[in-house]
PDB file of C-alpha atoms in Angstrom:
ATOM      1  CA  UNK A   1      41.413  -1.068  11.403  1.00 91.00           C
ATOM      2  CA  UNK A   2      44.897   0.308  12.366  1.00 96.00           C
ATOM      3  CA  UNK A   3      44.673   2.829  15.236  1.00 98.00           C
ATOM      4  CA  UNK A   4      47.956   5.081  15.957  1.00 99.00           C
ATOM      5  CA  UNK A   5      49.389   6.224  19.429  1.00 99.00           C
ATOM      6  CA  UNK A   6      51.199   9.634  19.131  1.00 99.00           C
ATOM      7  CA  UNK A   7      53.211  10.788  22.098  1.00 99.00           C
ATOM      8  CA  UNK A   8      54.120  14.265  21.345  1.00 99.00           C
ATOM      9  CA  UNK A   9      57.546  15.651  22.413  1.00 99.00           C
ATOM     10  CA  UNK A  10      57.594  13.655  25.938  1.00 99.00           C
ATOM     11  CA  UNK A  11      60.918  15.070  26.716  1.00 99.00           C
ATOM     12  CA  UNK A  12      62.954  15.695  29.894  1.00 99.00           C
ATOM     13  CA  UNK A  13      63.162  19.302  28.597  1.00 99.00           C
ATOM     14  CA  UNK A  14      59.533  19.866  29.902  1.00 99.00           C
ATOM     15  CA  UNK A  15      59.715  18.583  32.835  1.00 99.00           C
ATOM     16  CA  UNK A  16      60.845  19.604  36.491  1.00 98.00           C
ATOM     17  CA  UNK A  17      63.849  17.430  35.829  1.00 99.00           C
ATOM     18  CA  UNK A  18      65.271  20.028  34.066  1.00 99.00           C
ATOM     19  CA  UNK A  19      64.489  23.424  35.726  1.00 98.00           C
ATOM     20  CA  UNK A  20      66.119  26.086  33.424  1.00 97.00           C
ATOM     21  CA  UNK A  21      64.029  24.622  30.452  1.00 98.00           C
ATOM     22  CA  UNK A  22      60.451  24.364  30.246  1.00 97.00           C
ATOM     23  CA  UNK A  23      59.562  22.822  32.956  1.00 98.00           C
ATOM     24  CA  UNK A  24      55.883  21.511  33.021  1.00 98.00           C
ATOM     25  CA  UNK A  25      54.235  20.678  35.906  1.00 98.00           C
ATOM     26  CA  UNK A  26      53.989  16.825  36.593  1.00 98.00           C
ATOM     27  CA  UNK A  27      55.542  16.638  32.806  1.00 99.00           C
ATOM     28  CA  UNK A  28      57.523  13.291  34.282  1.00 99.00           C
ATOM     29  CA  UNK A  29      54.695  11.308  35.293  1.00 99.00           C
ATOM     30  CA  UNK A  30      53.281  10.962  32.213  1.00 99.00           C
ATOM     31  CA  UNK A  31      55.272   8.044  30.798  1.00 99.00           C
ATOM     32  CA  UNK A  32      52.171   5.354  32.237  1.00 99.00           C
ATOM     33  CA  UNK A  33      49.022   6.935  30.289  1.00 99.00           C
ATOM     34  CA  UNK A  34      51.346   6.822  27.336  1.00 99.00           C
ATOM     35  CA  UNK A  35      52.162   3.341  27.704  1.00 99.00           C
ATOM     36  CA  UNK A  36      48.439   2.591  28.304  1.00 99.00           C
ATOM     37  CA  UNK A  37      48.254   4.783  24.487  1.00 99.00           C
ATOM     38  CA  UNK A  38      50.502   2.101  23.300  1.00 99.00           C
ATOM     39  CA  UNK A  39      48.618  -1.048  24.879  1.00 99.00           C
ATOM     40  CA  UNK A  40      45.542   0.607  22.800  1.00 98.00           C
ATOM     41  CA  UNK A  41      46.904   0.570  19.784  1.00 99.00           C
ATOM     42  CA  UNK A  42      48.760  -1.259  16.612  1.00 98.00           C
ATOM     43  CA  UNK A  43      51.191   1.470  15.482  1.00 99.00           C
ATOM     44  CA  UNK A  44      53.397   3.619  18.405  1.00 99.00           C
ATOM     45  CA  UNK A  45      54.706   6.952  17.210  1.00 99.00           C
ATOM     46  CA  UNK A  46      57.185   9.381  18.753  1.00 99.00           C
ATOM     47  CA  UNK A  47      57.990  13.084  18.083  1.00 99.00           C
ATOM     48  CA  UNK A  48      60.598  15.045  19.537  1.00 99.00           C
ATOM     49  CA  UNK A  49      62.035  18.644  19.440  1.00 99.00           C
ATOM     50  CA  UNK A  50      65.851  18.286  18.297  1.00 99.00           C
ATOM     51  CA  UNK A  51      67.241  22.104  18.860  1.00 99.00           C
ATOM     52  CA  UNK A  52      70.854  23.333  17.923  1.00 98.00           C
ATOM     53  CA  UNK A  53      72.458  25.281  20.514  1.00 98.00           C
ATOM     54  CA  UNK A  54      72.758  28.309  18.647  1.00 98.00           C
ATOM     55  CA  UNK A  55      69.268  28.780  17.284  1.00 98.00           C
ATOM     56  CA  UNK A  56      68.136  32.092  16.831  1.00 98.00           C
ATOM     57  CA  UNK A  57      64.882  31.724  19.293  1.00 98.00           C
ATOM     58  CA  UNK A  58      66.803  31.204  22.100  1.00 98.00           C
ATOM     59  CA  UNK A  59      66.887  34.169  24.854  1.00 97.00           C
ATOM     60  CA  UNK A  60      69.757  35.012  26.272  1.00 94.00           C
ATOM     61  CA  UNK A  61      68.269  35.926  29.747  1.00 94.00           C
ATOM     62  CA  UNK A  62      64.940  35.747  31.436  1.00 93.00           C
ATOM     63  CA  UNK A  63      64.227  39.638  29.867  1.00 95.00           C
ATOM     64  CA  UNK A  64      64.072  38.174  26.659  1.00 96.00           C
ATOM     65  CA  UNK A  65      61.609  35.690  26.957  1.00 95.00           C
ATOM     66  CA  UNK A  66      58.615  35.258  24.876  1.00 94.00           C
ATOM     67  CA  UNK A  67      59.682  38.677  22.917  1.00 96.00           C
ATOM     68  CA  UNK A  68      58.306  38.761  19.403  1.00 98.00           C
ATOM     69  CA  UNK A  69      61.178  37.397  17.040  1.00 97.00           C
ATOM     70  CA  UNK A  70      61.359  38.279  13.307  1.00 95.00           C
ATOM     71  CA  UNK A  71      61.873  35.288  10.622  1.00 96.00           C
ATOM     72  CA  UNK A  72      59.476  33.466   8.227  1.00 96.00           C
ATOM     73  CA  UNK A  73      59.542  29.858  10.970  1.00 97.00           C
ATOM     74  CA  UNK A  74      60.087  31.939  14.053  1.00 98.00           C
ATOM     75  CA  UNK A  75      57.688  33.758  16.356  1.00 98.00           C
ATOM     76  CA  UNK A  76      58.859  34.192  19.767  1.00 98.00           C
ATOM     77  CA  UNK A  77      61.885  33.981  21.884  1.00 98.00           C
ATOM     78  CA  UNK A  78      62.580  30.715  24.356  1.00 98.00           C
ATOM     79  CA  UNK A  79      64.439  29.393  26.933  1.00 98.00           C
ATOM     80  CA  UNK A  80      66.969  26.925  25.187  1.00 98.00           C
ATOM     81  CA  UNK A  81      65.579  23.280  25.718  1.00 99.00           C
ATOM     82  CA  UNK A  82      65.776  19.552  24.068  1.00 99.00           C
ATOM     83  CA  UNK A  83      68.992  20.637  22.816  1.00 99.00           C
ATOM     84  CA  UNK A  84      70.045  17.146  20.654  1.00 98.00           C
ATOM     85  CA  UNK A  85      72.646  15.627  23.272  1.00 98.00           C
ATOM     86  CA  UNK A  86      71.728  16.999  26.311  1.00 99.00           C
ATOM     87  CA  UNK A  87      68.882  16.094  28.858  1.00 99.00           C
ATOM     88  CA  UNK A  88      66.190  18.017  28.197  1.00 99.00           C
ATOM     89  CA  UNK A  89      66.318  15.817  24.626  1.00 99.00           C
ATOM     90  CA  UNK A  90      65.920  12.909  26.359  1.00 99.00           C
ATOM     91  CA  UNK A  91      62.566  11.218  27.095  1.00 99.00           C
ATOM     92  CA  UNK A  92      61.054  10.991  29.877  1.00 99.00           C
ATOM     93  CA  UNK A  93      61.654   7.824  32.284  1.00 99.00           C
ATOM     94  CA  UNK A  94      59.561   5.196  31.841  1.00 99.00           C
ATOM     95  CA  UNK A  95      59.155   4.771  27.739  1.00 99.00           C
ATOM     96  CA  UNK A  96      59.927   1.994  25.345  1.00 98.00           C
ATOM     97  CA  UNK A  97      63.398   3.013  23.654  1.00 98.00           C
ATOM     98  CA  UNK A  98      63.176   5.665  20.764  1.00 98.00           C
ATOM     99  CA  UNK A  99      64.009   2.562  17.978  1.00 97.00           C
ATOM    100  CA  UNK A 100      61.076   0.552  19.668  1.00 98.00           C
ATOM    101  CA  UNK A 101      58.502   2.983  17.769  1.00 99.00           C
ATOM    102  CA  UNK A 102      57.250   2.722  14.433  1.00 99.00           C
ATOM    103  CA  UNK A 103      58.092   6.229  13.209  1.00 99.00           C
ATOM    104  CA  UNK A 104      59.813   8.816  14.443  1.00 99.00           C
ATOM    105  CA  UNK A 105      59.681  12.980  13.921  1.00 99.00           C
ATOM    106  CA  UNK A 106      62.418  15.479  14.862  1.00 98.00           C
ATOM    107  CA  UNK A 107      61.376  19.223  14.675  1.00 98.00           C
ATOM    108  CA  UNK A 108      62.988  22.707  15.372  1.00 98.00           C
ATOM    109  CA  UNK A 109      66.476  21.079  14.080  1.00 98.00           C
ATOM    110  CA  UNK A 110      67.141  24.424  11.796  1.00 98.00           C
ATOM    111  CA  UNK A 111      68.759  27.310  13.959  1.00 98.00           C
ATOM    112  CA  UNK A 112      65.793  29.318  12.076  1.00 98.00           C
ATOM    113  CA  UNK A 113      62.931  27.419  12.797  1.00 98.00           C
ATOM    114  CA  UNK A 114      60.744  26.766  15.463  1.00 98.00           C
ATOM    115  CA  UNK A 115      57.569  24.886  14.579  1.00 98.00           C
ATOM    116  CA  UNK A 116      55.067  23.517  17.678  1.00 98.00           C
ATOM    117  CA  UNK A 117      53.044  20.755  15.371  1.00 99.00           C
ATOM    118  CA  UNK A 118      54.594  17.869  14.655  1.00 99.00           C
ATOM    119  CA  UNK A 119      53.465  17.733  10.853  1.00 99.00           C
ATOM    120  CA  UNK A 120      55.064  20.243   9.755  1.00 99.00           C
ATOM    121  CA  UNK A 121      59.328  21.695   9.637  1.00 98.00           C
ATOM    122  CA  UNK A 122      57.960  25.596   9.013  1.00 98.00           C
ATOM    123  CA  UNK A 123      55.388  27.875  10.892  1.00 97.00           C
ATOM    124  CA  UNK A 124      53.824  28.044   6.959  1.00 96.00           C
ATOM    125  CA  UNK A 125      52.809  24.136   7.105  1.00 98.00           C
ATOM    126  CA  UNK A 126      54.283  23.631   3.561  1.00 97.00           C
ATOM    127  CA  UNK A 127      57.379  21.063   4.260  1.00 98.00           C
ATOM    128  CA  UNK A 128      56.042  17.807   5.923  1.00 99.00           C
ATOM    129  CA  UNK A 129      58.000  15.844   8.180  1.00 99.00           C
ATOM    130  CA  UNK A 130      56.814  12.575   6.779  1.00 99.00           C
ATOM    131  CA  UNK A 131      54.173  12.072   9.608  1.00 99.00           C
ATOM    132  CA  UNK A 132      51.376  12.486   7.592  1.00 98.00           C
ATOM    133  CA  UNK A 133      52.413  10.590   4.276  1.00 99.00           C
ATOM    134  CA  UNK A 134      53.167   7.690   7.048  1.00 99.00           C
ATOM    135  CA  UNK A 135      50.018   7.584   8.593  1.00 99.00           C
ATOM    136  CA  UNK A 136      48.439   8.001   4.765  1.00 98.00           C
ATOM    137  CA  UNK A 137      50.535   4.819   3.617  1.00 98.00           C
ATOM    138  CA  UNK A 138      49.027   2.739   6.626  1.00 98.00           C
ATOM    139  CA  UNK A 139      45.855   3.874   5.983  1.00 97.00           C
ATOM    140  CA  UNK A 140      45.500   5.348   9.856  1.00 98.00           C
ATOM    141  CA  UNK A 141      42.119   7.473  10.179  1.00 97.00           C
ATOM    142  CA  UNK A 142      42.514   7.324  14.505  1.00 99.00           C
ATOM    143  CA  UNK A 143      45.495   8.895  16.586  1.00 99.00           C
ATOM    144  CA  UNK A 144      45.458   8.699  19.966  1.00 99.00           C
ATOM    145  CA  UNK A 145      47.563  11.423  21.842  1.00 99.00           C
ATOM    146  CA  UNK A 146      49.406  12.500  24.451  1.00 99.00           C
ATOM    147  CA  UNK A 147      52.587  14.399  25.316  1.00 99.00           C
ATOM    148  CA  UNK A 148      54.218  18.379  26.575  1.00 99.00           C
ATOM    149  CA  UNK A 149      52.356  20.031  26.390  1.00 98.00           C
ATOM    150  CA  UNK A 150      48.983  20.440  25.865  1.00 99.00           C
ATOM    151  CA  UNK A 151      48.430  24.028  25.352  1.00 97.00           C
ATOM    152  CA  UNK A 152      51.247  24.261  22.733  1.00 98.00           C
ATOM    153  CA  UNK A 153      53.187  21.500  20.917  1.00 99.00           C
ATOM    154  CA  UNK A 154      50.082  18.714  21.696  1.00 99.00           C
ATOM    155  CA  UNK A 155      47.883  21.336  20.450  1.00 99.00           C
ATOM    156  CA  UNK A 156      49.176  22.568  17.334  1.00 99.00           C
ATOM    157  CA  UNK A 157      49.631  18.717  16.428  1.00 99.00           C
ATOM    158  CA  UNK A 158      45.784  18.048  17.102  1.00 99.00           C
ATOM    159  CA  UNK A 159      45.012  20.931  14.996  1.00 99.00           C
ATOM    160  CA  UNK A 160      47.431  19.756  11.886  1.00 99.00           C
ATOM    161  CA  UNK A 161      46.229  16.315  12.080  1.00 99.00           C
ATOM    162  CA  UNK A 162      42.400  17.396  12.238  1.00 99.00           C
ATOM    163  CA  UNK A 163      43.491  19.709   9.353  1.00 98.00           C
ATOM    164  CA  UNK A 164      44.277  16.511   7.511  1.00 98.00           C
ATOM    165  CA  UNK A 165      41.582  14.455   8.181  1.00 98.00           C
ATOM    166  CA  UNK A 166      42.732  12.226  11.034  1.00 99.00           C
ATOM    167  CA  UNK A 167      40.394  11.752  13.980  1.00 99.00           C
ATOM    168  CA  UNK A 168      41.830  11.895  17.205  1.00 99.00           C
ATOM    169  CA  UNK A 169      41.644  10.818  20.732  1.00 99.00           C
ATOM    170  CA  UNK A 170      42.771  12.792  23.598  1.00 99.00           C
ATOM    171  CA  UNK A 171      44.200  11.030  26.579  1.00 99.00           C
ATOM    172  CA  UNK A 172      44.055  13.986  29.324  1.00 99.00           C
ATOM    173  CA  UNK A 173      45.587  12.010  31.672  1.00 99.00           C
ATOM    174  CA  UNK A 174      48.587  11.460  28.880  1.00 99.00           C
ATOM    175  CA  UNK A 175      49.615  15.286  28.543  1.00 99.00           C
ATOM    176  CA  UNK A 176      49.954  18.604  31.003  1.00 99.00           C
ATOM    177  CA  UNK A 177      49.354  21.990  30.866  1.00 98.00           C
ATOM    178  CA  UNK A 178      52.155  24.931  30.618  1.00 95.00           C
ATOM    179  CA  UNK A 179      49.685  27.589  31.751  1.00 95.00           C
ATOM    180  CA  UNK A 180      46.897  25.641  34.071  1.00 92.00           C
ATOM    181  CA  UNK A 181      44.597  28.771  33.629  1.00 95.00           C
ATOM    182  CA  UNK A 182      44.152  27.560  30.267  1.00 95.00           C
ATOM    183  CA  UNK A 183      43.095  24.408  30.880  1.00 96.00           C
ATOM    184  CA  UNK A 184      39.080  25.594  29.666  1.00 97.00           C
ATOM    185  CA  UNK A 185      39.813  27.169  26.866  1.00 98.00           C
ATOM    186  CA  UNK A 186      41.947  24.442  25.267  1.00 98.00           C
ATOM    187  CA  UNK A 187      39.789  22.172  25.659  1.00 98.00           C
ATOM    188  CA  UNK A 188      37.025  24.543  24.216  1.00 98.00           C
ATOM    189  CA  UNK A 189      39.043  24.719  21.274  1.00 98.00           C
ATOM    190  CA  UNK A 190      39.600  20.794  21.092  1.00 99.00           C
ATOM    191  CA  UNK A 191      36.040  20.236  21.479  1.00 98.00           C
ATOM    192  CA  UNK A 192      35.172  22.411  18.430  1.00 98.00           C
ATOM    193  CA  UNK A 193      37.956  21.023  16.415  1.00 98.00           C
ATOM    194  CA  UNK A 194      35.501  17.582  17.391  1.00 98.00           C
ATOM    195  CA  UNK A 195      38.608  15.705  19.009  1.00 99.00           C
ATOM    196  CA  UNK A 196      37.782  12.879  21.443  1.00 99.00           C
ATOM    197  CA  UNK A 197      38.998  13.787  24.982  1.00 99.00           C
ATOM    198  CA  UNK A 198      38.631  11.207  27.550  1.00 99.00           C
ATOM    199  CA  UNK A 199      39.554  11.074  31.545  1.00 98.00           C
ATOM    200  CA  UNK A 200      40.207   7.553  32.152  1.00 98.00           C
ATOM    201  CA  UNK A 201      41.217   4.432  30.773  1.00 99.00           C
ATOM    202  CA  UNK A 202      37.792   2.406  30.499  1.00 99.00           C
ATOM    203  CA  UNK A 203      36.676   5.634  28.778  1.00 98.00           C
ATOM    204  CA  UNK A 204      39.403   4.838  26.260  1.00 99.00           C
ATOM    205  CA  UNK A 205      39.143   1.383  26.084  1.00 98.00           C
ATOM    206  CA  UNK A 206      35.436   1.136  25.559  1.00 98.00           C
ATOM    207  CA  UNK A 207      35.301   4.197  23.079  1.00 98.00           C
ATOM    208  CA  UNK A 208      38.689   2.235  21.023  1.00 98.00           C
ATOM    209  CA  UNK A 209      36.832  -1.034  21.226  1.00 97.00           C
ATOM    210  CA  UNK A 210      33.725   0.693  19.970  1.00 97.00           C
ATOM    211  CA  UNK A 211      35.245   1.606  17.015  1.00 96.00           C
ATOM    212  CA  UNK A 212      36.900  -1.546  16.346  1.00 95.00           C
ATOM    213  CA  UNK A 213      33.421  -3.680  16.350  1.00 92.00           C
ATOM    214  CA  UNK A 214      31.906  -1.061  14.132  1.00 85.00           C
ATOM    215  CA  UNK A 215      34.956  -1.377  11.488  1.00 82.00           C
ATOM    216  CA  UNK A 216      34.646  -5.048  11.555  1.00 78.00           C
ATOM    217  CA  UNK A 217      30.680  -5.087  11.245  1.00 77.00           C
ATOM    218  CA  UNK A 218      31.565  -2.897   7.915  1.00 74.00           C
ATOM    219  CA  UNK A 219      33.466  -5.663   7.043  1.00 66.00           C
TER     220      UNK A 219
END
């Protein structure tokens, strides 16, 4: 039984490190949990916003933020961030070198597009970005996640991959919250959605070992 880790967009751009992004609270100490993700797992996957710098989300002052936006893969307007090149694209400190994973997903690279979930290029969930044909060909039915942030890009991942019929695992410890009010009703919706969220690592480990003796009692 091949189990996936998924760290979802852990870039500098949400973090603290780079201010006139979107900055997350704490988004720079995650880099540990995820590593623990990896230690739990046989196949390490990365995704990572790749933005232009003239994309047509991008506000050009603080009045324009989160405005309503017309185009068929845009919704709102955003501070620029994880522009390729810069540091907000970078990850955070701490993680195995982008090459060192197993697959890797770049989103929001048109200057017309700005998808959240990592399955998907458009807002319409018809192009793939090869995520889920990969974890198809290795025959992965488990991803466990993490990443910036929760209540958007982590989020709209969760809900693509439960879409397709991949069970996940929720490392809470592994992602952070843009808006902290919304902490109970995300994980509301996660809990309906029937994805696994756990506080600690024992929680993890036991629940990932768990599933591993079933499999091979199958067997």
């Amino acid at each position: 039984m091949k189990i996936a880790s998924l760290d979802i967009d852990p870039q500098k751009g949400f973090t603290p490190l780079c201010p006139d992004e979107l900055p997350v609270v704490d988004g720079h100490k995650i880099a540990d949990e995820l590593l623990f993700n990896h230690s739990m797992t046989d196949i390490h996957i990365l995704t990572r916003d790749a933005h232009p710098t003239n994309a047509k989300w991008i506000a050009k002052n603080e009045t324009e933020f989160f405005k309503k936006i017309e185009g068929a893969n845009l919704d709102i307007k955003w501070p620029s961030h994880c522009v390729i090149g810069t540091k907000g694209f970078e990850l955070i400190d701490g993680l195995i070198e982008p090459f060192h994973y197993d697959f890797q997903v770049y989103k929001g690279i048109e200057i017309d597009a700005h998808p959240y979930g990592a399955l998907y290029h458009d807002l319409q969930e018809t192009q793939s970005t090869g995520l889920i044909e990969f974890l198809r060909y290795h025959n992965i039915k488990w991803v466990l996640c993490g990443g910036l942030a929760l209540d958007y890009c982590v989020f709209s991942t969760i809900n693509q991959l439960i879409k397709n019929q991949v069970k996940v695992i929720l490392n809470f410890n592994a992602t952070k919250l843009v808006d902290l009010n919304s902490e109970k009703n995300i994980i509301e919706q996660l809990n309906k959605l029937g994805v696994k969220i756990f506080y600690n690592r024992m929680e993890i480990e036991n629940f990932i070992t768990e599933l591993r003796d079933k499999d091979h009692e199958l067997k």
